[in-house]
Amino acid sequence: MDDAVPERMRTAATALLDALDEPARAAAGHRFDDEGRRWLEYRPRPRPGVCLADLDTAGRKAAHRLLATALSPAAYAQAMAIVALEEVLDRAEGWRRGRHSGDYWVAVFGDPAADDRWAWRFEGHHLSVSMTVVDDEVSPAPVFLGANPATVTHAGRPVSRPLGVEEDLARELLAAIGPAGRAAAVIADEAPEDIVSATRAAVGAPLVPLGVPRGRLGVTGRALLDQLVALYLDRLPTELAAREADRVAGGETHFAWAGPMRPGGRHYYRIQGEDLLVEYDNTADDGNHAHTVLRRPAGDFGADVLAAHHAHSH
């Protein structure tokens, strides 16, 4: 892989730590083997790292520049819309919970300037991006994006809908695969309460039932499923997205849907492939609160690159 991405991450993470004063640096910096490295938490709770609200402008900008090294321009725009929704949600809740757009945290594990194994995470309510770098190879998962409210409307038209494409493309796929494809794809009449992998550090065994395999779809269905997979992989920088696409190409992919197919209802879908898991749900708040995640069950939190590193070392 082009070494531009790991080098950009190394430079941005080093600049972030350099921009922090000693207390903030102590809160942000952790050992690589810290148990908090394997962590996914998209609920509004305290988490390892330093809070952006406690940083000066230079520190906050350095944190955002680090986040930008892991996301494509479109995904970075989604992430910033999700951050801004904290203020929208706080207003809708009558300012009771004190939600704010500074309540996001950044943590660095290991020394990006010197170590051959290091990692970082940018996380807060409805946003969690974890990157692991080993021997200048980036392992880019999990990547979680959520939105509450999923849609803000005015006069029946959307004003804000950060994860709208993720829903619309899946619905196009459902429409295209026909009755037989939908009969295989729909695994439950009701959607689960949340993404099934939840906040677990390890996904574990493949989720069942799997849904409809790509090989059983027609040409249009296969093309739309490929577009949906690409939509999630394209959250990553171009070099990483291309590498991940090459990795999953040729393997069987399954698409599963749960819940009613009419727009506005509580719904869920997932895509599973070889070391690939995509989950989407829009179930809370009467179907106006969305969660999406891109995971690699065998490679989350750098498990793949660490295994290769250990095999080479020994």
C-alpha atoms as a PDB file:
ATOM      1  CA  MET A   1       0.000   0.000   0.000  1.00  0.00           C
ATOM      2  CA  ASP A   2       1.062   3.563  -0.647  1.00  0.00           C
ATOM      3  CA  ASP A   3       2.799   4.761   2.512  1.00  0.00           C
ATOM      4  CA  ALA A   4       1.172   8.206   2.276  1.00  0.00           C
ATOM      5  CA  VAL A   5      -1.689   7.318   4.630  1.00  0.00           C
ATOM      6  CA  PRO A   6       0.389   5.925   7.532  1.00  0.00           C
ATOM      7  CA  GLU A   7       2.847   8.780   7.141  1.00  0.00           C
ATOM      8  CA  ARG A   8       0.041  11.350   7.244  1.00  0.00           C
ATOM      9  CA  MET A   9      -1.360   9.665  10.339  1.00  0.00           C
ATOM     10  CA  ARG A  10       2.047   9.550  12.017  1.00  0.00           C
ATOM     11  CA  THR A  11       2.669  13.222  11.268  1.00  0.00           C
ATOM     12  CA  ALA A  12      -0.796  14.307  12.434  1.00  0.00           C
ATOM     13  CA  ALA A  13      -0.697  12.240  15.633  1.00  0.00           C
ATOM     14  CA  THR A  14       2.762  13.553  16.515  1.00  0.00           C
ATOM     15  CA  ALA A  15       1.591  17.114  15.850  1.00  0.00           C
ATOM     16  CA  LEU A  16      -1.415  16.551  18.084  1.00  0.00           C
ATOM     17  CA  LEU A  17       0.679  15.355  21.025  1.00  0.00           C
ATOM     18  CA  ASP A  18       3.118  18.224  20.495  1.00  0.00           C
ATOM     19  CA  ALA A  19       0.232  20.720  20.576  1.00  0.00           C
ATOM     20  CA  LEU A  20      -0.974  19.560  24.007  1.00  0.00           C
ATOM     21  CA  ASP A  21       0.222  20.772  27.375  1.00  0.00           C
ATOM     22  CA  GLU A  22       1.488  18.187  29.848  1.00  0.00           C
ATOM     23  CA  PRO A  23      -1.868  17.343  31.542  1.00  0.00           C
ATOM     24  CA  ALA A  24      -3.647  17.008  28.217  1.00  0.00           C
ATOM     25  CA  ARG A  25      -0.800  14.935  26.762  1.00  0.00           C
ATOM     26  CA  ALA A  26      -0.947  12.620  29.761  1.00  0.00           C
ATOM     27  CA  ALA A  27      -4.704  12.159  29.241  1.00  0.00           C
ATOM     28  CA  ALA A  28      -4.362  11.571  25.491  1.00  0.00           C
ATOM     29  CA  GLY A  29      -1.322   9.286  25.510  1.00  0.00           C
ATOM     30  CA  HIS A  30      -1.500   5.611  26.492  1.00  0.00           C
ATOM     31  CA  ARG A  31       0.603   2.499  26.122  1.00  0.00           C
ATOM     32  CA  PHE A  32      -0.077   0.488  22.993  1.00  0.00           C
ATOM     33  CA  ASP A  33      -1.056  -2.527  25.112  1.00  0.00           C
ATOM     34  CA  ASP A  34      -3.519  -0.485  27.179  1.00  0.00           C
ATOM     35  CA  GLU A  35      -6.810  -2.366  27.388  1.00  0.00           C
ATOM     36  CA  GLY A  36      -8.612   0.817  26.365  1.00  0.00           C
ATOM     37  CA  ARG A  37      -7.208   0.495  22.835  1.00  0.00           C
ATOM     38  CA  ARG A  38      -9.766  -2.182  21.901  1.00  0.00           C
ATOM     39  CA  TRP A  39     -12.742   0.037  22.613  1.00  0.00           C
ATOM     40  CA  LEU A  40     -15.904   1.017  20.734  1.00  0.00           C
ATOM     41  CA  GLU A  41     -18.410   3.256  22.503  1.00  0.00           C
ATOM     42  CA  TYR A  42     -20.923   5.337  20.537  1.00  0.00           C
ATOM     43  CA  ARG A  43     -23.099   6.291  23.495  1.00  0.00           C
ATOM     44  CA  PRO A  44     -22.572   9.593  25.376  1.00  0.00           C
ATOM     45  CA  ARG A  45     -20.323   8.278  28.138  1.00  0.00           C
ATOM     46  CA  PRO A  46     -16.842   9.049  29.497  1.00  0.00           C
ATOM     47  CA  ARG A  47     -14.044   7.315  27.575  1.00  0.00           C
ATOM     48  CA  PRO A  48     -10.251   7.086  27.495  1.00  0.00           C
ATOM     49  CA  GLY A  49      -8.415  10.064  26.063  1.00  0.00           C
ATOM     50  CA  VAL A  50      -8.583  13.833  26.257  1.00  0.00           C
ATOM     51  CA  CYS A  51     -11.798  15.752  25.624  1.00  0.00           C
ATOM     52  CA  LEU A  52     -11.754  18.315  22.806  1.00  0.00           C
ATOM     53  CA  ALA A  53     -13.694  20.718  25.024  1.00  0.00           C
ATOM     54  CA  ASP A  54     -10.666  20.883  27.313  1.00  0.00           C
ATOM     55  CA  LEU A  55      -8.246  21.811  24.507  1.00  0.00           C
ATOM     56  CA  ASP A  56      -7.333  25.163  23.061  1.00  0.00           C
ATOM     57  CA  THR A  57      -7.947  25.959  19.405  1.00  0.00           C
ATOM     58  CA  ALA A  58      -4.598  24.546  18.285  1.00  0.00           C
ATOM     59  CA  GLY A  59      -5.255  21.272  20.104  1.00  0.00           C
ATOM     60  CA  ARG A  60      -8.766  20.912  18.706  1.00  0.00           C
ATOM     61  CA  LYS A  61      -7.592  21.613  15.172  1.00  0.00           C
ATOM     62  CA  ALA A  62      -4.791  19.083  15.544  1.00  0.00           C
ATOM     63  CA  ALA A  63      -7.354  16.470  16.657  1.00  0.00           C
ATOM     64  CA  HIS A  64      -9.556  17.197  13.659  1.00  0.00           C
ATOM     65  CA  ARG A  65      -6.584  17.006  11.307  1.00  0.00           C
ATOM     66  CA  LEU A  66      -5.783  13.580  12.712  1.00  0.00           C
ATOM     67  CA  LEU A  67      -9.384  12.449  12.185  1.00  0.00           C
ATOM     68  CA  ALA A  68      -9.253  13.699   8.600  1.00  0.00           C
ATOM     69  CA  THR A  69      -6.333  11.379   7.804  1.00  0.00           C
ATOM     70  CA  ALA A  70      -8.644   8.378   8.328  1.00  0.00           C
ATOM     71  CA  LEU A  71     -11.681   9.580   6.381  1.00  0.00           C
ATOM     72  CA  SER A  72     -12.489  10.522   2.818  1.00  0.00           C
ATOM     73  CA  PRO A  73     -13.723  14.105   2.291  1.00  0.00           C
ATOM     74  CA  ALA A  74     -17.334  12.893   2.124  1.00  0.00           C
ATOM     75  CA  ALA A  75     -17.043  10.828   5.310  1.00  0.00           C
ATOM     76  CA  TYR A  76     -15.303  13.689   7.106  1.00  0.00           C
ATOM     77  CA  ALA A  77     -18.267  15.903   6.164  1.00  0.00           C
ATOM     78  CA  GLN A  78     -20.611  13.257   7.576  1.00  0.00           C
ATOM     79  CA  ALA A  79     -18.570  13.146  10.774  1.00  0.00           C
ATOM     80  CA  MET A  80     -18.709  16.913  11.209  1.00  0.00           C
ATOM     81  CA  ALA A  81     -22.481  16.904  10.596  1.00  0.00           C
ATOM     82  CA  ILE A  82     -22.809  14.223  13.290  1.00  0.00           C
ATOM     83  CA  VAL A  83     -20.769  16.333  15.729  1.00  0.00           C
ATOM     84  CA  ALA A  84     -22.979  19.356  15.021  1.00  0.00           C
ATOM     85  CA  LEU A  85     -26.109  17.299  15.691  1.00  0.00           C
ATOM     86  CA  GLU A  86     -25.153  17.197  19.367  1.00  0.00           C
ATOM     87  CA  GLU A  87     -26.252  20.827  19.613  1.00  0.00           C
ATOM     88  CA  VAL A  88     -29.456  20.096  17.670  1.00  0.00           C
ATOM     89  CA  LEU A  89     -30.251  17.144  19.931  1.00  0.00           C
ATOM     90  CA  ASP A  90     -29.502  19.162  23.062  1.00  0.00           C
ATOM     91  CA  ARG A  91     -32.000  21.819  21.967  1.00  0.00           C
ATOM     92  CA  ALA A  92     -34.636  19.181  21.142  1.00  0.00           C
ATOM     93  CA  GLU A  93     -34.198  17.718  24.633  1.00  0.00           C
ATOM     94  CA  GLY A  94     -34.692  21.124  26.241  1.00  0.00           C
ATOM     95  CA  TRP A  95     -30.978  21.554  27.062  1.00  0.00           C
ATOM     96  CA  ARG A  96     -31.417  19.090  29.945  1.00  0.00           C
ATOM     97  CA  ARG A  97     -28.428  16.813  29.325  1.00  0.00           C
ATOM     98  CA  GLY A  98     -25.821  19.394  28.423  1.00  0.00           C
ATOM     99  CA  ARG A  99     -24.815  17.710  25.179  1.00  0.00           C
ATOM    100  CA  HIS A 100     -22.290  19.739  23.215  1.00  0.00           C
ATOM    101  CA  SER A 101     -20.192  19.514  20.085  1.00  0.00           C
ATOM    102  CA  GLY A 102     -16.958  19.570  22.092  1.00  0.00           C
ATOM    103  CA  ASP A 103     -17.757  16.301  23.857  1.00  0.00           C
ATOM    104  CA  TYR A 104     -15.458  14.218  21.647  1.00  0.00           C
ATOM    105  CA  TRP A 105     -12.282  12.517  22.751  1.00  0.00           C
ATOM    106  CA  VAL A 106      -8.992  11.617  21.161  1.00  0.00           C
ATOM    107  CA  ALA A 107      -6.533   9.003  22.368  1.00  0.00           C
ATOM    108  CA  VAL A 108      -3.148   7.864  21.045  1.00  0.00           C
ATOM    109  CA  PHE A 109      -1.722   4.465  21.955  1.00  0.00           C
ATOM    110  CA  GLY A 110       2.044   4.149  21.709  1.00  0.00           C
ATOM    111  CA  ASP A 111       4.462   6.716  20.321  1.00  0.00           C
ATOM    112  CA  PRO A 112       3.666   7.621  16.714  1.00  0.00           C
ATOM    113  CA  ALA A 113       7.036   9.325  16.304  1.00  0.00           C
ATOM    114  CA  ALA A 114       9.106   6.299  17.260  1.00  0.00           C
ATOM    115  CA  ASP A 115       7.147   3.039  17.564  1.00  0.00           C
ATOM    116  CA  ASP A 116       6.462   0.467  14.866  1.00  0.00           C
ATOM    117  CA  ARG A 117       3.160  -0.323  16.632  1.00  0.00           C
ATOM    118  CA  TRP A 118       0.813   2.461  17.564  1.00  0.00           C
ATOM    119  CA  ALA A 119      -2.873   3.375  17.270  1.00  0.00           C
ATOM    120  CA  TRP A 120      -5.316   6.195  17.755  1.00  0.00           C
ATOM    121  CA  ARG A 121      -9.029   6.801  18.173  1.00  0.00           C
ATOM    122  CA  PHE A 122     -11.393   9.770  17.776  1.00  0.00           C
ATOM    123  CA  GLU A 123     -14.677   9.124  19.553  1.00  0.00           C
ATOM    124  CA  GLY A 124     -17.802  10.586  21.080  1.00  0.00           C
ATOM    125  CA  HIS A 125     -21.564  10.273  20.786  1.00  0.00           C
ATOM    126  CA  HIS A 126     -22.345   8.611  17.440  1.00  0.00           C
ATOM    127  CA  LEU A 127     -18.780   8.808  16.157  1.00  0.00           C
ATOM    128  CA  SER A 128     -15.973   6.310  16.708  1.00  0.00           C
ATOM    129  CA  VAL A 129     -12.980   5.933  14.396  1.00  0.00           C
ATOM    130  CA  SER A 130     -10.158   3.558  15.379  1.00  0.00           C
ATOM    131  CA  MET A 131      -6.946   3.168  13.380  1.00  0.00           C
ATOM    132  CA  THR A 132      -4.028   0.850  14.125  1.00  0.00           C
ATOM    133  CA  VAL A 133      -0.641   1.239  12.445  1.00  0.00           C
ATOM    134  CA  VAL A 134       1.864  -1.628  12.543  1.00  0.00           C
ATOM    135  CA  ASP A 135       5.046  -1.608  10.437  1.00  0.00           C
ATOM    136  CA  ASP A 136       3.509   1.296   8.486  1.00  0.00           C
ATOM    137  CA  GLU A 137       0.469  -0.792   7.564  1.00  0.00           C
ATOM    138  CA  VAL A 138      -2.891   0.724   8.551  1.00  0.00           C
ATOM    139  CA  SER A 139      -5.705  -1.462   9.850  1.00  0.00           C
ATOM    140  CA  PRO A 140      -8.807   0.755   9.513  1.00  0.00           C
ATOM    141  CA  ALA A 141     -11.603  -0.523  11.720  1.00  0.00           C
ATOM    142  CA  PRO A 142     -14.012  -0.136  13.404  1.00  0.00           C
ATOM    143  CA  VAL A 143     -15.552   3.017  11.881  1.00  0.00           C
ATOM    144  CA  PHE A 144     -18.890   3.981  13.427  1.00  0.00           C
ATOM    145  CA  LEU A 145     -21.125   6.867  12.306  1.00  0.00           C
ATOM    146  CA  GLY A 146     -24.559   7.544  13.788  1.00  0.00           C
ATOM    147  CA  ALA A 147     -27.099  10.355  13.684  1.00  0.00           C
ATOM    148  CA  ASN A 148     -29.775  11.546  16.098  1.00  0.00           C
ATOM    149  CA  PRO A 149     -31.980  12.903  14.733  1.00  0.00           C
ATOM    150  CA  ALA A 150     -31.333  10.925  11.568  1.00  0.00           C
ATOM    151  CA  THR A 151     -33.420  13.437   9.611  1.00  0.00           C
ATOM    152  CA  VAL A 152     -34.355  17.037  10.348  1.00  0.00           C
ATOM    153  CA  THR A 153     -37.087  18.338   8.071  1.00  0.00           C
ATOM    154  CA  HIS A 154     -38.749  21.623   7.208  1.00  0.00           C
ATOM    155  CA  ALA A 155     -42.041  21.709   5.348  1.00  0.00           C
ATOM    156  CA  GLY A 156     -41.653  18.037   4.566  1.00  0.00           C
ATOM    157  CA  ARG A 157     -38.183  18.390   3.073  1.00  0.00           C
ATOM    158  CA  PRO A 158     -34.908  17.220   4.639  1.00  0.00           C
ATOM    159  CA  VAL A 159     -32.658  19.911   6.088  1.00  0.00           C
ATOM    160  CA  SER A 160     -30.143  17.506   7.598  1.00  0.00           C
ATOM    161  CA  ARG A 161     -29.739  13.795   6.803  1.00  0.00           C
ATOM    162  CA  PRO A 162     -26.102  12.772   7.262  1.00  0.00           C
ATOM    163  CA  LEU A 163     -26.674   9.039   6.653  1.00  0.00           C
ATOM    164  CA  GLY A 164     -29.358   9.315   4.001  1.00  0.00           C
ATOM    165  CA  VAL A 165     -27.393   7.666   1.208  1.00  0.00           C
ATOM    166  CA  GLU A 166     -26.809   4.607   3.403  1.00  0.00           C
ATOM    167  CA  GLU A 167     -30.579   4.138   3.690  1.00  0.00           C
ATOM    168  CA  ASP A 168     -31.561   5.104   0.153  1.00  0.00           C
ATOM    169  CA  LEU A 169     -29.090   2.798  -1.585  1.00  0.00           C
ATOM    170  CA  ALA A 170     -30.179  -0.163   0.555  1.00  0.00           C
ATOM    171  CA  ARG A 171     -33.799   0.514  -0.367  1.00  0.00           C
ATOM    172  CA  GLU A 172     -32.843   0.642  -4.050  1.00  0.00           C
ATOM    173  CA  LEU A 173     -31.235  -2.754  -3.598  1.00  0.00           C
ATOM    174  CA  LEU A 174     -34.371  -4.170  -1.947  1.00  0.00           C
ATOM    175  CA  ALA A 175     -36.527  -2.887  -4.792  1.00  0.00           C
ATOM    176  CA  ALA A 176     -34.195  -4.327  -7.430  1.00  0.00           C
ATOM    177  CA  ILE A 177     -33.847  -7.890  -6.152  1.00  0.00           C
ATOM    178  CA  GLY A 178     -37.502  -8.805  -6.633  1.00  0.00           C
ATOM    179  CA  PRO A 179     -39.848 -10.934  -4.513  1.00  0.00           C
ATOM    180  CA  ALA A 180     -37.601 -14.001  -4.404  1.00  0.00           C
ATOM    181  CA  GLY A 181     -34.550 -11.982  -3.423  1.00  0.00           C
ATOM    182  CA  ARG A 182     -36.488 -10.078  -0.772  1.00  0.00           C
ATOM    183  CA  ALA A 183     -37.892 -13.328   0.667  1.00  0.00           C
ATOM    184  CA  ALA A 184     -34.322 -14.507   1.249  1.00  0.00           C
ATOM    185  CA  ALA A 185     -32.982 -11.122   2.368  1.00  0.00           C
ATOM    186  CA  VAL A 186     -35.637 -10.304   4.994  1.00  0.00           C
ATOM    187  CA  ILE A 187     -34.607 -12.206   8.110  1.00  0.00           C
ATOM    188  CA  ALA A 188     -37.134 -10.750  10.585  1.00  0.00           C
ATOM    189  CA  ASP A 189     -40.364  -8.761  10.551  1.00  0.00           C
ATOM    190  CA  GLU A 190     -39.076  -6.522  13.327  1.00  0.00           C
ATOM    191  CA  ALA A 191     -35.741  -4.747  13.461  1.00  0.00           C
ATOM    192  CA  PRO A 192     -33.396  -5.338  16.408  1.00  0.00           C
ATOM    193  CA  GLU A 193     -33.112  -2.592  18.976  1.00  0.00           C
ATOM    194  CA  ASP A 194     -29.580  -1.695  17.860  1.00  0.00           C
ATOM    195  CA  ILE A 195     -26.752  -2.948  15.698  1.00  0.00           C
ATOM    196  CA  VAL A 196     -26.147  -6.549  16.714  1.00  0.00           C
ATOM    197  CA  SER A 197     -22.373  -6.217  17.177  1.00  0.00           C
ATOM    198  CA  ALA A 198     -23.115  -3.379  19.636  1.00  0.00           C
ATOM    199  CA  THR A 199     -20.060  -2.028  21.480  1.00  0.00           C
ATOM    200  CA  ARG A 200     -18.277  -5.367  21.788  1.00  0.00           C
ATOM    201  CA  ALA A 201     -14.556  -5.271  21.129  1.00  0.00           C
ATOM    202  CA  ALA A 202     -14.835  -8.551  19.204  1.00  0.00           C
ATOM    203  CA  VAL A 203     -17.670  -9.483  16.860  1.00  0.00           C
ATOM    204  CA  GLY A 204     -16.995 -13.200  17.235  1.00  0.00           C
ATOM    205  CA  ALA A 205     -18.698 -15.775  15.025  1.00  0.00           C
ATOM    206  CA  PRO A 206     -20.588 -14.654  11.898  1.00  0.00           C
ATOM    207  CA  LEU A 207     -24.057 -13.327  12.656  1.00  0.00           C
ATOM    208  CA  VAL A 208     -26.903 -15.598  11.579  1.00  0.00           C
ATOM    209  CA  PRO A 209     -29.112 -15.741   9.627  1.00  0.00           C
ATOM    210  CA  LEU A 210     -26.987 -14.315   6.854  1.00  0.00           C
ATOM    211  CA  GLY A 211     -29.666 -13.216   4.373  1.00  0.00           C
ATOM    212  CA  VAL A 212     -29.411 -13.455   0.589  1.00  0.00           C
ATOM    213  CA  PRO A 213     -26.006 -14.247  -0.980  1.00  0.00           C
ATOM    214  CA  ARG A 214     -24.735 -11.983  -3.725  1.00  0.00           C
ATOM    215  CA  GLY A 215     -24.452 -14.945  -6.088  1.00  0.00           C
ATOM    216  CA  ARG A 216     -28.235 -15.390  -6.064  1.00  0.00           C
ATOM    217  CA  LEU A 217     -28.923 -11.843  -7.171  1.00  0.00           C
ATOM    218  CA  GLY A 218     -29.365 -10.638 -10.725  1.00  0.00           C
ATOM    219  CA  VAL A 219     -27.022  -8.262 -12.476  1.00  0.00           C
ATOM    220  CA  THR A 220     -28.698  -5.125 -11.106  1.00  0.00           C
ATOM    221  CA  GLY A 221     -28.902  -6.533  -7.591  1.00  0.00           C
ATOM    222  CA  ARG A 222     -25.239  -7.501  -7.585  1.00  0.00           C
ATOM    223  CA  ALA A 223     -24.254  -4.071  -8.882  1.00  0.00           C
ATOM    224  CA  LEU A 224     -26.293  -2.284  -6.187  1.00  0.00           C
ATOM    225  CA  LEU A 225     -24.907  -4.504  -3.434  1.00  0.00           C
ATOM    226  CA  ASP A 226     -21.399  -3.754  -4.675  1.00  0.00           C
ATOM    227  CA  GLN A 227     -22.243  -0.033  -4.604  1.00  0.00           C
ATOM    228  CA  LEU A 228     -23.494  -0.351  -1.034  1.00  0.00           C
ATOM    229  CA  VAL A 229     -20.294  -2.108   0.061  1.00  0.00           C
ATOM    230  CA  ALA A 230     -18.251   0.552  -1.743  1.00  0.00           C
ATOM    231  CA  LEU A 231     -20.210   3.304   0.025  1.00  0.00           C
ATOM    232  CA  TYR A 232     -18.949   2.047   3.383  1.00  0.00           C
ATOM    233  CA  LEU A 233     -15.405   1.319   2.210  1.00  0.00           C
ATOM    234  CA  ASP A 234     -15.261   4.786   0.650  1.00  0.00           C
ATOM    235  CA  ARG A 235     -15.478   6.257   4.108  1.00  0.00           C
ATOM    236  CA  LEU A 236     -11.743   5.567   4.134  1.00  0.00           C
ATOM    237  CA  PRO A 237      -9.045   7.467   2.219  1.00  0.00           C
ATOM    238  CA  THR A 238      -8.723   6.392  -1.410  1.00  0.00           C
ATOM    239  CA  GLU A 239      -5.665   4.187  -0.867  1.00  0.00           C
ATOM    240  CA  LEU A 240      -7.226   2.335   2.064  1.00  0.00           C
ATOM    241  CA  ALA A 241     -10.616   1.997   0.376  1.00  0.00           C
ATOM    242  CA  ALA A 242      -8.999   0.481  -2.729  1.00  0.00           C
ATOM    243  CA  ARG A 243      -7.011  -1.985  -0.636  1.00  0.00           C
ATOM    244  CA  GLU A 244     -10.081  -3.030   1.328  1.00  0.00           C
ATOM    245  CA  ALA A 245     -12.104  -3.422  -1.885  1.00  0.00           C
ATOM    246  CA  ASP A 246      -9.416  -5.690  -3.331  1.00  0.00           C
ATOM    247  CA  ARG A 247      -9.409  -7.702  -0.121  1.00  0.00           C
ATOM    248  CA  VAL A 248     -13.142  -8.484  -0.163  1.00  0.00           C
ATOM    249  CA  ALA A 249     -13.457  -8.861  -3.952  1.00  0.00           C
ATOM    250  CA  GLY A 250     -14.260 -12.364  -5.116  1.00  0.00           C
ATOM    251  CA  GLY A 251     -15.621 -13.566  -1.783  1.00  0.00           C
ATOM    252  CA  GLU A 252     -19.283 -14.261  -1.161  1.00  0.00           C
ATOM    253  CA  THR A 253     -21.248 -11.387   0.346  1.00  0.00           C
ATOM    254  CA  HIS A 254     -24.638 -11.647   2.078  1.00  0.00           C
ATOM    255  CA  PHE A 255     -27.267  -8.927   2.493  1.00  0.00           C
ATOM    256  CA  ALA A 256     -29.893  -9.147   5.240  1.00  0.00           C
ATOM    257  CA  TRP A 257     -32.796  -6.832   6.117  1.00  0.00           C
ATOM    258  CA  ALA A 258     -35.025  -6.753   9.203  1.00  0.00           C
ATOM    259  CA  GLY A 259     -38.186  -4.760   9.766  1.00  0.00           C
ATOM    260  CA  PRO A 260     -40.799  -3.335   7.394  1.00  0.00           C
ATOM    261  CA  MET A 261     -39.685  -2.229   3.962  1.00  0.00           C
ATOM    262  CA  ARG A 262     -41.832   0.896   3.883  1.00  0.00           C
ATOM    263  CA  PRO A 263     -39.932   4.159   4.451  1.00  0.00           C
ATOM    264  CA  GLY A 264     -40.330   5.608   7.910  1.00  0.00           C
ATOM    265  CA  GLY A 265     -40.547   2.312   9.747  1.00  0.00           C
ATOM    266  CA  ARG A 266     -37.969   0.917  12.164  1.00  0.00           C
ATOM    267  CA  HIS A 267     -35.504  -0.946   9.955  1.00  0.00           C
ATOM    268  CA  TYR A 268     -32.105  -2.624   9.940  1.00  0.00           C
ATOM    269  CA  TYR A 269     -29.722  -4.211   7.480  1.00  0.00           C
ATOM    270  CA  ARG A 270     -26.300  -5.787   7.434  1.00  0.00           C
ATOM    271  CA  ILE A 271     -23.726  -6.962   4.922  1.00  0.00           C
ATOM    272  CA  GLN A 272     -21.375  -9.820   5.704  1.00  0.00           C
ATOM    273  CA  GLY A 273     -18.406 -11.051   3.757  1.00  0.00           C
ATOM    274  CA  GLU A 274     -15.026 -12.534   4.422  1.00  0.00           C
ATOM    275  CA  ASP A 275     -13.697 -10.405   7.287  1.00  0.00           C
ATOM    276  CA  LEU A 276     -16.326  -7.753   6.516  1.00  0.00           C
ATOM    277  CA  LEU A 277     -19.308  -6.651   8.574  1.00  0.00           C
ATOM    278  CA  VAL A 278     -21.472  -3.631   7.809  1.00  0.00           C
ATOM    279  CA  GLU A 279     -24.444  -2.886  10.051  1.00  0.00           C
ATOM    280  CA  TYR A 280     -27.092  -0.178   9.799  1.00  0.00           C
ATOM    281  CA  ASP A 281     -30.092   0.418  12.009  1.00  0.00           C
ATOM    282  CA  ASN A 282     -32.672   3.149  12.247  1.00  0.00           C
ATOM    283  CA  THR A 283     -34.842   1.916  15.077  1.00  0.00           C
ATOM    284  CA  ALA A 284     -34.830   4.260  18.076  1.00  0.00           C
ATOM    285  CA  ASP A 285     -37.060   7.330  18.334  1.00  0.00           C
ATOM    286  CA  ASP A 286     -39.624   5.810  15.965  1.00  0.00           C
ATOM    287  CA  GLY A 287     -37.096   5.287  13.211  1.00  0.00           C
ATOM    288  CA  ASN A 288     -35.319   8.649  13.352  1.00  0.00           C
ATOM    289  CA  HIS A 289     -32.072   7.644  15.074  1.00  0.00           C
ATOM    290  CA  ALA A 290     -29.523   5.834  12.915  1.00  0.00           C
ATOM    291  CA  HIS A 291     -26.392   3.794  13.626  1.00  0.00           C
ATOM    292  CA  THR A 292     -23.929   2.468  11.045  1.00  0.00           C
ATOM    293  CA  VAL A 293     -20.663   0.624  11.480  1.00  0.00           C
ATOM    294  CA  LEU A 294     -17.916  -0.802   9.277  1.00  0.00           C
ATOM    295  CA  ARG A 295     -16.065  -3.633  11.003  1.00  0.00           C
ATOM    296  CA  ARG A 296     -13.556  -6.364  10.200  1.00  0.00           C
ATOM    297  CA  PRO A 297     -14.346  -9.243  12.570  1.00  0.00           C
ATOM    298  CA  ALA A 298     -10.888 -10.781  12.123  1.00  0.00           C
ATOM    299  CA  GLY A 299      -9.080  -7.474  11.745  1.00  0.00           C
ATOM    300  CA  ASP A 300     -10.714  -4.986  14.117  1.00  0.00           C
ATOM    301  CA  PHE A 301      -8.293  -2.924  16.197  1.00  0.00           C
ATOM    302  CA  GLY A 302      -5.351  -4.118  14.130  1.00  0.00           C
ATOM    303  CA  ALA A 303      -5.717  -7.846  14.790  1.00  0.00           C
ATOM    304  CA  ASP A 304      -4.706  -8.611  11.192  1.00  0.00           C
ATOM    305  CA  VAL A 305      -1.567  -6.470  11.040  1.00  0.00           C
ATOM    306  CA  LEU A 306      -0.529  -7.478  14.555  1.00  0.00           C
ATOM    307  CA  ALA A 307      -0.787 -11.152  13.623  1.00  0.00           C
ATOM    308  CA  ALA A 308       1.396 -10.551  10.569  1.00  0.00           C
ATOM    309  CA  HIS A 309       3.870  -8.573  12.688  1.00  0.00           C
ATOM    310  CA  HIS A 310       4.166 -11.339  15.279  1.00  0.00           C
ATOM    311  CA  ALA A 311       4.525 -14.023  12.602  1.00  0.00           C
ATOM    312  CA  HIS A 312       7.332 -12.070  10.961  1.00  0.00           C
ATOM    313  CA  SER A 313       9.030 -11.315  14.285  1.00  0.00           C
ATOM    314  CA  HIS A 314       9.058 -14.971  15.315  1.00  0.00           C
END
